C-alpha positions as a Markdown table, in Angstrom:
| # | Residue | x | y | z |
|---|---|---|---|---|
| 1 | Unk | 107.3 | 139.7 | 24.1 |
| 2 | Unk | 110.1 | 136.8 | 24.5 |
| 3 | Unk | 109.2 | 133.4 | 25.5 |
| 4 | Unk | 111.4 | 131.0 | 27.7 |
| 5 | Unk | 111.1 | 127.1 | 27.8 |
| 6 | Unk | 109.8 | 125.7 | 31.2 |
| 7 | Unk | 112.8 | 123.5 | 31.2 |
| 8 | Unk | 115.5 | 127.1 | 31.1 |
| 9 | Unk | 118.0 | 125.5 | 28.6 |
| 10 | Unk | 116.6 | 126.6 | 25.6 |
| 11 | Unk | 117.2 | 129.7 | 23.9 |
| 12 | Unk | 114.8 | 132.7 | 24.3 |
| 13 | Unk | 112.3 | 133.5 | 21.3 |
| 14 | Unk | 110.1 | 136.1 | 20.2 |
| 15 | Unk | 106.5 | 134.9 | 19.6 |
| 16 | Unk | 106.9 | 134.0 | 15.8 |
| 17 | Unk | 109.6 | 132.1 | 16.5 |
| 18 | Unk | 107.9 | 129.9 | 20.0 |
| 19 | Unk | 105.0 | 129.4 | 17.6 |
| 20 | Unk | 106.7 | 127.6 | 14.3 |
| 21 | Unk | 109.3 | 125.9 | 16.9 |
| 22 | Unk | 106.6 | 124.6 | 18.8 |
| 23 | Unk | 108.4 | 122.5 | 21.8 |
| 24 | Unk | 111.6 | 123.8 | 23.0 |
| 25 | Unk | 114.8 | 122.2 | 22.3 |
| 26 | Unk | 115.0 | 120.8 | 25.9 |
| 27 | Unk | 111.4 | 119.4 | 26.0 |
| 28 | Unk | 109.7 | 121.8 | 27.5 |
| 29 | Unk | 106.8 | 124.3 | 26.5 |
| 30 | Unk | 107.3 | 128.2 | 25.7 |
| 31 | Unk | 105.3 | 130.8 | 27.7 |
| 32 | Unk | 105.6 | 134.1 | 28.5 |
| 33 | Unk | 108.6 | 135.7 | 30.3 |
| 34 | Unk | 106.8 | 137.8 | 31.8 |
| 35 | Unk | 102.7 | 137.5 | 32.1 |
| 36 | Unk | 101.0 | 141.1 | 32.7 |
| 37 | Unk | 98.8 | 141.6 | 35.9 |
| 38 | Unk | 95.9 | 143.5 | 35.6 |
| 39 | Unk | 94.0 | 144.9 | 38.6 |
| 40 | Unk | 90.2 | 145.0 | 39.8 |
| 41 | Unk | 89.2 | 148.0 | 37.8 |
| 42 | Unk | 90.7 | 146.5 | 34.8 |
| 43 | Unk | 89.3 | 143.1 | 35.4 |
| 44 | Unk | 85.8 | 144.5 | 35.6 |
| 45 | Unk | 86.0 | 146.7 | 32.5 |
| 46 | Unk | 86.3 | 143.6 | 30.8 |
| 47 | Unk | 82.8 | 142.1 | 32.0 |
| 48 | Unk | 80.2 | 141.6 | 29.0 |
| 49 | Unk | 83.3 | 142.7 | 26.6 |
| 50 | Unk | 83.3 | 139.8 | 23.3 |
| 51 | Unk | 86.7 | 137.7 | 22.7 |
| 52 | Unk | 87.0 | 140.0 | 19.9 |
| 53 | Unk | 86.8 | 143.6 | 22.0 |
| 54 | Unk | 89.3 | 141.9 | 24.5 |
């Protein structure tokens, strides 16, 4: 998965990289490029599921 700054002007990075970086170059935060969706059935196969089986 690559992470992009919220401010656009810094470089992309992998998740390794986001994490030991910390903020981005410009200032802002690194999240996901792209954030999966997941839909009802999936959502509810989750319910009474521990952190740990998530």
């Amino acid at each position: 998965m690559k992470y992009v700054s919220t401010r656009g002007t810094a470089p992309v990075l992998n998740f390794e990289q986001a994490m030991l970086t910390g903020l981005a170059r410009d200032g802002g935060l690194y999240l996901p490029e792209t954030i999966p969706t997941l839909d009802k059935a999936e959502i509810a196969a989750l319910t009474g599921k521990s952190y740990e089986e998530v």
